[in-house]
Amino acid sequence: MRTLLKNARQLRYENETEYCNILIEEGKIKEIASDIHEHADDIIDCKNQMVFPGFIDAHVHLREPGGEHKETIKTGTKAAARGGFSTVCAMPNTNPVPDHKGTLHEHLVNMDQDACIRVLPYASITKGLRGEELTNITELAQSGALAFTDDGVGVQTADVMLRAMEEAAANEKPVVAHCEDNSLVYGGVIHQGQVSERLDLPGIPSLSESVQIARDVLLAEAAGCHYHVCHVSTKESVRVIRDAKRAGIHVTAEVTPHHLLLNEQAVKVDDANFKMNPPLRSKADQKALLDGLLDGTIDFIATDHAPHTEAEKVPGFRQAPFGIVGLETAFPLLYTYLVQTEKVTLEQLIGWLTVKPANTFRLPYGVLQEGAAADLTIVNLDKTIVLDKNTFYSKGKNTPFHGWRVQGIPEATIVDGKIVYKEDSYD
Ligand code: DOR
């Protein structure tokens, strides 16, 4: 099977673009050239749109098994494809948790059957995400786990984390951490600051995150482990990670689109579509996150797509679960509010969504070059829409960005040479 993309524009150095044709054969990029005349079974006219390496999201909650009323592998990966993502990494806070070989195998079989894009599964660090007994990291690593995480909860004791890191290091796998010291949370549901006071809601102190990162970078140094920090949200966390990198510790980090684009001031009323963990922090934190991304302290952007039902979000901050969806809004939001506003370049944004996460997890994806997997995202950078949660393929409608005007819409996504998403108006 050969597919030819005509009239595509690819990004060259320093944000220059260049017309190209791309020939795909047997799932791989066979040739990129200004004009290709070889025979192809399928020809796609890219209509002068941009073609990028397929986006990679290293932090997604697909909810299946156990949470199918919120999302399934099918709906979550369709949402991802619509957002331009060709690879997502699935978090293990499912029921059952992939905490031994058998359940991980079942998850892999389900993903193989139902996912329309590539899904790479995390396994948990501890059994049942309870933070007590370690999983068999070696066996899980050999059974296809991408890396190890208890995302959704922090690992509370240093001893458990150290032993996990030692075993992960022996298997050359990263430990991926949701950083939250429970003894510093005090039942908080929103960032502890001006807005928690105004709305009279219990606050989550910034320290609950940064303290655990400070502990973990020292553990990672001792264990010789690659330590990756999930959804960094505070300025102190950025500083600790920056210092650790300078000290030569193997630490990497991600930030979400919502922490880059919003701060606590966005929460005007008690609306749980603004409730996530970690919470939206202060304006100074928001600035530190962008600075950290720009200076390389933070390595890439990941959505933390966390679908919940509308009914679950109704009761407001005190009772609703933490989390918002992100797969179908990430690229347009980031393009509109970071690139169009000239805070970052298009080249930087694409790097944070492709080659940077790929390199962090040593994945052979995220590049547009001959011989690479044909994972491609075709984007119409001129198209403008108003985000409408009711059009989401995701079962989750829990977004604070409903009604936002955005520009730059993914119109087709290709994985291993197969078209997995095509916008209706796109023929
Ligand atoms: O907001 C969040 N939601 N943060 C997490 O760490 C977990 C996630 C979820 O699973 O809903």
Short mmCIF file of C-alpha atoms and ligand atoms in Angstrom, two decimals:
data_model
loop_
_atom_site.label_atom_id
_atom_site.label_comp_id
_atom_site.label_asym_id
_atom_site.label_seq_id
_atom_site.Cartn_x
_atom_site.Cartn_y
_atom_site.Cartn_z
CA MET A 1 0.00 0.00 0.00
CA ARG A 2 1.39 3.38 -1.06
CA THR A 3 -0.07 6.74 -0.15
CA LEU A 4 1.10 10.07 -1.52
CA LEU A 5 0.54 13.38 0.24
CA LYS A 6 0.60 16.24 -2.24
CA ASN A 7 0.81 19.98 -1.62
CA ALA A 8 1.87 19.70 2.02
CA ARG A 9 3.82 22.40 3.80
CA GLN A 10 6.45 21.26 6.26
CA LEU A 11 8.22 23.29 8.88
CA ARG A 12 11.87 24.01 8.19
CA TYR A 13 14.39 25.75 10.40
CA GLU A 14 13.46 29.02 12.06
CA ASN A 15 9.79 28.70 11.20
CA GLU A 16 10.32 28.74 7.46
CA THR A 17 7.92 26.47 5.61
CA GLU A 18 8.56 24.48 2.48
CA TYR A 19 6.27 22.68 0.04
CA CYS A 20 6.72 18.95 -0.11
CA ASN A 21 5.25 15.68 -1.25
CA ILE A 22 5.43 12.71 1.08
CA LEU A 23 5.36 9.13 -0.12
CA ILE A 24 4.25 6.55 2.43
CA GLU A 25 4.90 2.86 1.88
CA GLU A 26 4.16 -0.02 4.25
CA GLY A 27 3.55 2.35 7.15
CA LYS A 28 6.84 4.21 6.78
CA ILE A 29 7.85 7.51 5.20
CA LYS A 30 9.56 6.38 2.01
CA GLU A 31 10.40 9.74 0.48
CA ILE A 32 10.03 13.47 1.14
CA ALA A 33 10.70 15.64 -1.90
CA SER A 34 9.46 18.78 -3.59
CA ASP A 35 7.67 16.75 -6.25
CA ILE A 36 7.04 13.00 -6.36
CA HIS A 37 5.51 11.39 -9.42
CA GLU A 38 5.60 7.74 -8.41
CA HIS A 39 2.48 5.60 -8.51
CA ALA A 40 0.40 5.56 -5.31
CA ASP A 41 -2.79 3.67 -4.37
CA ASP A 42 -4.14 6.71 -2.56
CA ILE A 43 -3.38 10.40 -3.15
CA ILE A 44 -4.23 12.97 -0.47
CA ASP A 45 -4.30 16.62 -1.42
CA CYS A 46 -3.11 18.50 1.65
CA LYS A 47 -4.37 21.75 0.16
CA ASN A 48 -1.28 23.66 1.27
CA GLN A 49 -1.84 22.76 4.88
CA MET A 50 0.93 22.11 7.37
CA VAL A 51 2.11 18.57 7.94
CA PHE A 52 3.81 17.79 11.25
CA PRO A 53 5.07 14.62 12.88
CA GLY A 54 2.13 12.98 14.68
CA PHE A 55 1.64 14.52 18.12
CA ILE A 56 2.50 12.50 21.21
CA ASP A 57 0.65 12.86 24.52
CA ALA A 58 2.52 11.18 27.37
CA HIS A 59 -0.27 11.72 29.91
CA VAL A 60 -3.78 10.48 29.14
CA HIS A 61 -6.49 8.78 31.22
CA LEU A 62 -8.45 6.39 29.01
CA ARG A 63 -10.48 5.03 31.98
CA GLU A 64 -10.96 1.55 30.51
CA PRO A 65 -11.27 -0.87 32.23
CA GLY A 66 -13.49 0.15 35.11
CA GLY A 67 -14.46 3.69 34.13
CA GLU A 68 -16.21 3.15 30.80
CA HIS A 69 -18.98 5.61 31.72
CA LYS A 70 -16.31 8.36 31.61
CA GLU A 71 -14.27 7.18 28.59
CA THR A 72 -13.30 4.05 26.69
CA ILE A 73 -10.22 3.14 24.72
CA LYS A 74 -12.33 3.65 21.61
CA THR A 75 -13.70 7.10 22.47
CA GLY A 76 -10.47 8.32 24.05
CA THR A 77 -8.31 7.37 21.09
CA LYS A 78 -10.84 8.84 18.63
CA ALA A 79 -10.65 12.08 20.61
CA ALA A 80 -6.86 11.88 20.50
CA ALA A 81 -6.84 11.33 16.73
CA ARG A 82 -9.12 14.33 16.31
CA GLY A 83 -6.69 16.38 18.35
CA GLY A 84 -3.82 15.38 16.05
CA PHE A 85 -2.28 12.80 18.40
CA SER A 86 -0.88 9.64 16.86
CA THR A 87 0.52 8.24 20.14
CA VAL A 88 -0.81 8.48 23.69
CA CYS A 89 0.54 7.00 26.90
CA ALA A 90 -2.21 5.58 29.10
CA MET A 91 -2.21 6.13 32.85
CA PRO A 92 -2.76 3.10 35.10
CA ASN A 93 -5.44 4.45 37.47
CA THR A 94 -7.98 2.05 35.99
CA ASN A 95 -9.87 -0.78 37.66
CA PRO A 96 -8.16 -3.18 37.71
CA VAL A 97 -4.82 -1.40 37.86
CA PRO A 98 -2.12 -2.83 35.56
CA ASP A 99 -0.02 -3.89 38.53
CA HIS A 100 0.92 -7.37 37.40
CA LYS A 101 1.69 -9.17 34.18
CA GLY A 102 -1.83 -10.61 33.70
CA THR A 103 -3.75 -7.32 33.93
CA LEU A 104 -1.18 -5.47 31.85
CA HIS A 105 -1.56 -8.16 29.20
CA GLU A 106 -5.36 -7.76 29.23
CA HIS A 107 -5.00 -3.99 28.87
CA LEU A 108 -2.65 -4.49 25.91
CA VAL A 109 -5.11 -6.86 24.22
CA ASN A 110 -7.97 -4.34 24.68
CA MET A 111 -5.85 -1.50 23.34
CA ASP A 112 -4.86 -3.60 20.36
CA GLN A 113 -8.52 -4.30 19.61
CA ASP A 114 -10.08 -0.91 20.23
CA ALA A 115 -7.51 1.87 19.84
CA CYS A 116 -7.44 3.75 16.54
CA ILE A 117 -4.00 5.21 17.34
CA ARG A 118 -0.91 3.92 19.14
CA VAL A 119 -1.37 3.52 22.91
CA LEU A 120 1.57 2.84 25.19
CA PRO A 121 0.58 1.72 28.68
CA TYR A 122 2.13 2.68 31.97
CA ALA A 123 2.18 0.10 34.76
CA SER A 124 1.85 1.13 38.37
CA ILE A 125 4.68 1.58 40.84
CA THR A 126 2.74 0.02 43.72
CA LYS A 127 0.04 -2.61 43.91
CA GLY A 128 -3.42 -1.08 43.55
CA LEU A 129 -1.79 2.40 43.61
CA ARG A 130 -1.84 2.06 47.39
CA GLY A 131 1.72 3.25 47.85
CA GLU A 132 2.72 0.27 49.97
CA GLU A 133 3.84 -2.83 48.14
CA LEU A 134 5.97 -2.51 45.00
CA THR A 135 4.83 -4.16 41.78
CA ASN A 136 7.16 -6.58 40.03
CA ILE A 137 8.79 -3.86 37.96
CA THR A 138 11.14 -6.21 36.14
CA GLU A 139 8.33 -8.51 35.04
CA LEU A 140 6.10 -5.59 34.01
CA ALA A 141 8.96 -3.97 32.09
CA GLN A 142 9.45 -7.21 30.19
CA SER A 143 5.69 -7.42 29.55
CA GLY A 144 5.40 -4.13 27.69
CA ALA A 145 5.10 -1.35 30.30
CA LEU A 146 6.34 1.96 28.91
CA ALA A 147 7.33 3.23 32.38
CA PHE A 148 6.06 3.22 35.98
CA THR A 149 3.73 5.64 37.70
CA ASP A 150 1.09 5.86 40.43
CA ASP A 151 -0.41 8.93 38.72
CA GLY A 152 -3.44 10.28 40.53
CA VAL A 153 -1.67 9.91 43.86
CA GLY A 154 1.81 10.67 45.16
CA VAL A 155 4.05 7.90 46.51
CA GLN A 156 4.10 8.89 50.16
CA THR A 157 7.15 7.14 51.56
CA ALA A 158 10.70 7.75 50.44
CA ASP A 159 11.65 4.13 50.99
CA VAL A 160 9.02 2.82 48.55
CA MET A 161 10.03 5.42 45.97
CA LEU A 162 13.73 4.63 46.34
CA ARG A 163 13.21 0.91 45.85
CA ALA A 164 10.96 1.56 42.84
CA MET A 165 13.60 3.80 41.31
CA GLU A 166 16.35 1.23 41.88
CA GLU A 167 14.35 -1.50 40.17
CA ALA A 168 13.22 0.81 37.35
CA ALA A 169 16.83 1.90 36.79
CA ALA A 170 17.96 -1.74 36.58
CA ASN A 171 15.39 -2.15 33.80
CA GLU A 172 16.29 1.15 32.13
CA LYS A 173 12.74 2.45 32.64
CA PRO A 174 11.68 5.88 33.93
CA VAL A 175 9.70 6.48 37.10
CA VAL A 176 6.95 8.99 36.26
CA ALA A 177 5.67 10.83 39.30
CA HIS A 178 2.49 12.55 40.36
CA CYS A 179 4.00 14.66 43.13
CA GLU A 180 1.79 15.30 46.10
CA ASP A 181 2.66 14.99 49.77
CA ASN A 182 -0.67 14.11 51.39
CA SER A 183 0.40 15.52 54.75
CA LEU A 184 0.47 18.98 53.15
CA VAL A 185 -2.85 18.84 51.28
CA TYR A 186 -5.24 19.52 54.22
CA GLY A 187 -8.32 18.42 52.27
CA GLY A 188 -7.75 21.15 49.66
CA VAL A 189 -9.75 21.25 46.44
CA ILE A 190 -8.30 24.37 44.74
CA HIS A 191 -4.98 26.25 44.91
CA GLN A 192 -4.41 27.84 48.30
CA GLY A 193 -4.34 31.54 47.48
CA GLN A 194 -6.49 34.54 46.68
CA VAL A 195 -9.28 32.60 44.98
CA SER A 196 -9.60 29.84 47.60
CA GLU A 197 -10.11 32.61 50.14
CA ARG A 198 -12.63 34.50 48.02
CA LEU A 199 -14.67 31.36 47.30
CA ASP A 200 -14.15 30.05 50.83
CA LEU A 201 -12.84 26.70 49.61
CA PRO A 202 -10.08 24.61 51.25
CA GLY A 203 -6.74 25.33 49.53
CA ILE A 204 -3.97 23.01 48.32
CA PRO A 205 -0.61 24.58 49.22
CA SER A 206 2.08 24.74 46.52
CA LEU A 207 4.44 23.04 48.97
CA SER A 208 2.53 19.75 48.70
CA GLU A 209 3.98 19.38 45.19
CA SER A 210 7.44 20.92 45.38
CA VAL A 211 8.43 19.17 48.62
CA GLN A 212 7.90 15.78 47.04
CA ILE A 213 9.83 16.72 43.90
CA ALA A 214 12.73 17.89 46.08
CA ARG A 215 12.73 14.52 47.87
CA ASP A 216 12.48 12.58 44.63
CA VAL A 217 15.30 14.24 42.71
CA LEU A 218 17.65 13.21 45.52
CA LEU A 219 16.27 9.68 45.46
CA ALA A 220 16.67 9.57 41.67
CA GLU A 221 20.28 10.69 42.02
CA ALA A 222 20.97 7.96 44.56
CA ALA A 223 19.21 5.31 42.47
CA GLY A 224 20.67 6.43 39.12
CA CYS A 225 17.12 6.50 37.79
CA HIS A 226 15.41 8.57 35.10
CA TYR A 227 12.78 10.50 37.07
CA HIS A 228 9.99 12.25 35.17
CA VAL A 229 7.71 14.79 36.89
CA CYS A 230 4.07 14.90 35.76
CA HIS A 231 2.05 18.11 35.38
CA VAL A 232 4.40 20.59 37.09
CA SER A 233 2.33 23.47 38.46
CA THR A 234 4.36 25.67 40.83
CA LYS A 235 7.30 28.04 40.55
CA GLU A 236 9.11 26.25 43.38
CA SER A 237 8.78 22.95 41.50
CA VAL A 238 10.31 24.55 38.41
CA ARG A 239 13.21 25.83 40.51
CA VAL A 240 13.87 22.45 42.10
CA ILE A 241 13.83 20.72 38.70
CA ARG A 242 16.11 23.38 37.21
CA ASP A 243 18.60 22.96 40.06
CA ALA A 244 18.46 19.17 39.77
CA LYS A 245 19.16 19.31 36.04
CA ARG A 246 22.11 21.61 36.70
CA ALA A 247 23.40 19.08 39.22
CA GLY A 248 23.37 16.44 36.50
CA ILE A 249 20.45 14.43 37.88
CA HIS A 250 18.41 12.65 35.20
CA VAL A 251 15.13 14.47 35.68
CA THR A 252 12.59 15.46 33.02
CA ALA A 253 9.22 17.19 33.36
CA GLU A 254 5.96 17.99 31.61
CA VAL A 255 3.42 20.80 31.87
CA THR A 256 -0.23 20.84 30.79
CA PRO A 257 -1.88 23.30 28.39
CA HIS A 258 -4.25 24.45 31.17
CA HIS A 259 -1.46 25.32 33.58
CA LEU A 260 0.24 27.29 30.79
CA LEU A 261 -2.88 29.16 29.71
CA LEU A 262 -4.84 29.67 32.93
CA ASN A 263 -4.22 30.63 36.53
CA GLU A 264 -6.40 30.66 39.65
CA GLN A 265 -7.97 33.97 38.59
CA ALA A 266 -9.82 32.07 35.84
CA VAL A 267 -11.96 30.51 38.58
CA LYS A 268 -14.72 33.09 39.03
CA VAL A 269 -17.35 30.86 40.60
CA ASP A 270 -17.55 27.39 42.14
CA ASP A 271 -17.43 25.56 38.76
CA ALA A 272 -15.75 22.14 38.90
CA ASN A 273 -14.84 22.32 35.21
CA PHE A 274 -11.90 24.30 36.59
CA LYS A 275 -11.04 21.63 39.17
CA MET A 276 -7.99 19.49 38.50
CA ASN A 277 -5.02 18.10 40.39
CA PRO A 278 -2.66 19.87 40.58
CA PRO A 279 -4.89 22.94 40.60
CA LEU A 280 -4.58 26.14 38.59
CA ARG A 281 -2.00 28.12 40.56
CA SER A 282 -1.07 31.80 40.81
CA LYS A 283 -0.13 34.14 37.98
CA ALA A 284 3.52 33.96 39.11
CA ASP A 285 3.41 30.17 38.91
CA GLN A 286 1.90 30.33 35.43
CA LYS A 287 4.74 32.60 34.29
CA ALA A 288 7.38 30.31 35.83
CA LEU A 289 5.95 27.34 33.92
CA LEU A 290 6.29 29.11 30.58
CA ASP A 291 9.78 30.32 31.50
CA GLY A 292 10.68 26.76 32.50
CA LEU A 293 9.43 25.41 29.20
CA LEU A 294 11.34 28.04 27.25
CA ASP A 295 14.64 27.43 29.04
CA GLY A 296 14.36 23.63 28.82
CA THR A 297 13.71 22.98 32.51
CA ILE A 298 10.35 21.55 31.45
CA ASP A 299 10.78 19.18 28.55
CA PHE A 300 7.39 18.96 26.87
CA ILE A 301 3.63 19.49 27.04
CA ALA A 302 1.14 16.73 27.97
CA THR A 303 -2.60 17.13 28.40
CA ASP A 304 -3.48 15.05 31.51
CA HIS A 305 -6.74 14.30 29.66
CA ALA A 306 -8.97 13.29 32.59
CA PRO A 307 -12.60 12.70 31.54
CA HIS A 308 -15.41 12.68 34.10
CA THR A 309 -19.17 12.74 33.60
CA GLU A 310 -21.12 15.99 33.65
CA ALA A 311 -23.17 14.74 36.61
CA GLU A 312 -19.98 14.16 38.63
CA LYS A 313 -18.90 17.76 38.03
CA VAL A 314 -22.25 19.32 39.00
CA PRO A 315 -21.72 19.45 42.80
CA GLY A 316 -18.84 21.92 42.49
CA PHE A 317 -15.31 22.06 43.89
CA ARG A 318 -15.93 20.41 47.25
CA GLN A 319 -17.28 17.15 45.89
CA ALA A 320 -16.50 16.79 42.19
CA PRO A 321 -13.56 14.64 41.08
CA PHE A 322 -10.33 16.32 39.94
CA GLY A 323 -9.63 16.48 36.20
CA ILE A 324 -10.44 18.06 32.84
CA VAL A 325 -10.30 16.78 29.26
CA GLY A 326 -7.60 18.06 26.91
CA LEU A 327 -7.03 15.96 23.82
CA GLU A 328 -9.37 17.80 21.46
CA THR A 329 -8.45 21.29 22.56
CA ALA A 330 -4.68 21.18 23.18
CA PHE A 331 -3.21 22.12 19.82
CA PRO A 332 -5.69 24.89 18.86
CA LEU A 333 -5.42 26.46 22.32
CA LEU A 334 -1.63 26.36 22.40
CA TYR A 335 -1.33 27.62 18.84
CA THR A 336 -3.77 30.47 19.41
CA TYR A 337 -2.66 31.62 22.84
CA LEU A 338 1.08 30.91 22.75
CA VAL A 339 2.17 31.01 19.09
CA GLN A 340 -0.21 33.64 17.76
CA THR A 341 0.60 35.85 20.72
CA GLU A 342 4.33 35.36 19.97
CA LYS A 343 5.19 33.92 23.36
CA VAL A 344 6.64 30.84 21.65
CA THR A 345 7.38 29.88 18.07
CA LEU A 346 5.50 27.27 16.07
CA GLU A 347 8.71 25.27 15.86
CA GLN A 348 9.00 25.22 19.66
CA LEU A 349 5.38 24.20 20.12
CA ILE A 350 5.67 21.36 17.63
CA GLY A 351 8.86 20.18 19.35
CA TRP A 352 7.08 20.04 22.73
CA LEU A 353 4.32 17.92 21.18
CA THR A 354 6.51 15.56 19.15
CA VAL A 355 10.25 15.03 19.33
CA LYS A 356 10.63 16.16 22.96
CA PRO A 357 8.25 13.60 24.49
CA ALA A 358 9.62 10.99 22.05
CA ASN A 359 13.19 11.63 23.17
CA THR A 360 12.23 11.70 26.84
CA PHE A 361 10.79 8.19 26.61
CA ARG A 362 13.21 7.02 23.91
CA LEU A 363 10.39 6.42 21.44
CA PRO A 364 11.18 6.09 17.72
CA TYR A 365 8.46 8.62 16.78
CA GLY A 366 7.97 12.37 16.61
CA VAL A 367 10.07 13.09 13.51
CA LEU A 368 9.21 13.77 9.90
CA GLN A 369 11.98 12.01 8.02
CA GLU A 370 12.51 9.26 5.48
CA GLY A 371 12.54 5.83 7.10
CA ALA A 372 10.51 6.95 10.13
CA ALA A 373 7.04 5.60 11.01
CA ALA A 374 4.43 7.44 8.92
CA ASP A 375 2.79 9.21 11.88
CA LEU A 376 1.59 12.55 10.56
CA THR A 377 -0.73 15.35 11.62
CA ILE A 378 -2.18 17.66 8.98
CA VAL A 379 -3.21 21.03 10.38
CA ASN A 380 -5.13 23.94 8.91
CA LEU A 381 -3.43 26.87 10.62
CA ASP A 382 -5.85 29.41 9.15
CA LYS A 383 -9.09 27.84 10.30
CA THR A 384 -10.85 29.40 13.27
CA ILE A 385 -13.55 27.74 15.39
CA VAL A 386 -15.28 28.22 18.72
CA LEU A 387 -14.55 25.26 21.00
CA ASP A 388 -17.76 23.39 21.67
CA LYS A 389 -17.70 20.56 24.24
CA ASN A 390 -20.84 19.09 22.66
CA THR A 391 -18.87 18.20 19.53
CA PHE A 392 -16.17 16.27 21.42
CA TYR A 393 -15.56 12.64 20.48
CA SER A 394 -14.48 12.16 24.10
CA LYS A 395 -17.22 11.14 26.51
CA GLY A 396 -15.81 13.79 28.82
CA LYS A 397 -17.22 17.30 28.33
CA ASN A 398 -15.42 18.66 31.40
CA THR A 399 -13.43 21.55 30.03
CA PRO A 400 -12.94 25.15 31.16
CA PHE A 401 -12.33 26.14 27.53
CA HIS A 402 -15.90 25.72 26.19
CA GLY A 403 -16.73 28.75 24.06
CA TRP A 404 -13.11 29.87 23.50
CA ARG A 405 -12.25 31.07 20.01
CA VAL A 406 -9.25 29.18 18.61
CA GLN A 407 -7.25 28.98 15.41
CA GLY A 408 -5.22 26.09 13.97
CA ILE A 409 -7.24 22.93 13.62
CA PRO A 410 -5.92 19.38 13.05
CA GLU A 411 -7.78 18.09 10.00
CA ALA A 412 -6.23 14.65 9.50
CA THR A 413 -4.14 12.25 11.54
CA ILE A 414 -2.14 9.35 10.15
CA VAL A 415 -0.65 6.52 12.21
CA ASP A 416 1.72 4.00 10.66
CA GLY A 417 0.55 5.18 7.24
CA LYS A 418 -3.14 4.67 8.03
CA ILE A 419 -5.57 7.62 8.06
CA VAL A 420 -7.23 7.41 11.48
CA TYR A 421 -8.97 10.78 11.44
CA LYS A 422 -10.16 13.10 8.70
CA GLU A 423 -12.21 16.23 9.31
CA ASP A 424 -15.65 16.03 7.69
CA SER A 425 -15.03 18.93 5.34
CA TYR A 426 -11.71 17.42 4.27
CA ASP A 427 -11.79 15.17 1.20
O1 DOR B 1 -6.90 16.15 37.78
C1 DOR B 1 -6.50 15.00 37.77
N1 DOR B 1 -7.27 13.99 37.35
N2 DOR B 1 -5.28 14.76 38.24
C2 DOR B 1 -4.83 13.51 38.41
O2 DOR B 1 -3.72 13.37 38.82
C3 DOR B 1 -5.70 12.36 38.13
C4 DOR B 1 -6.72 12.70 37.15
C5 DOR B 1 -7.83 11.67 37.04
O3 DOR B 1 -7.53 10.48 36.94
O4 DOR B 1 -8.98 12.07 37.00
#
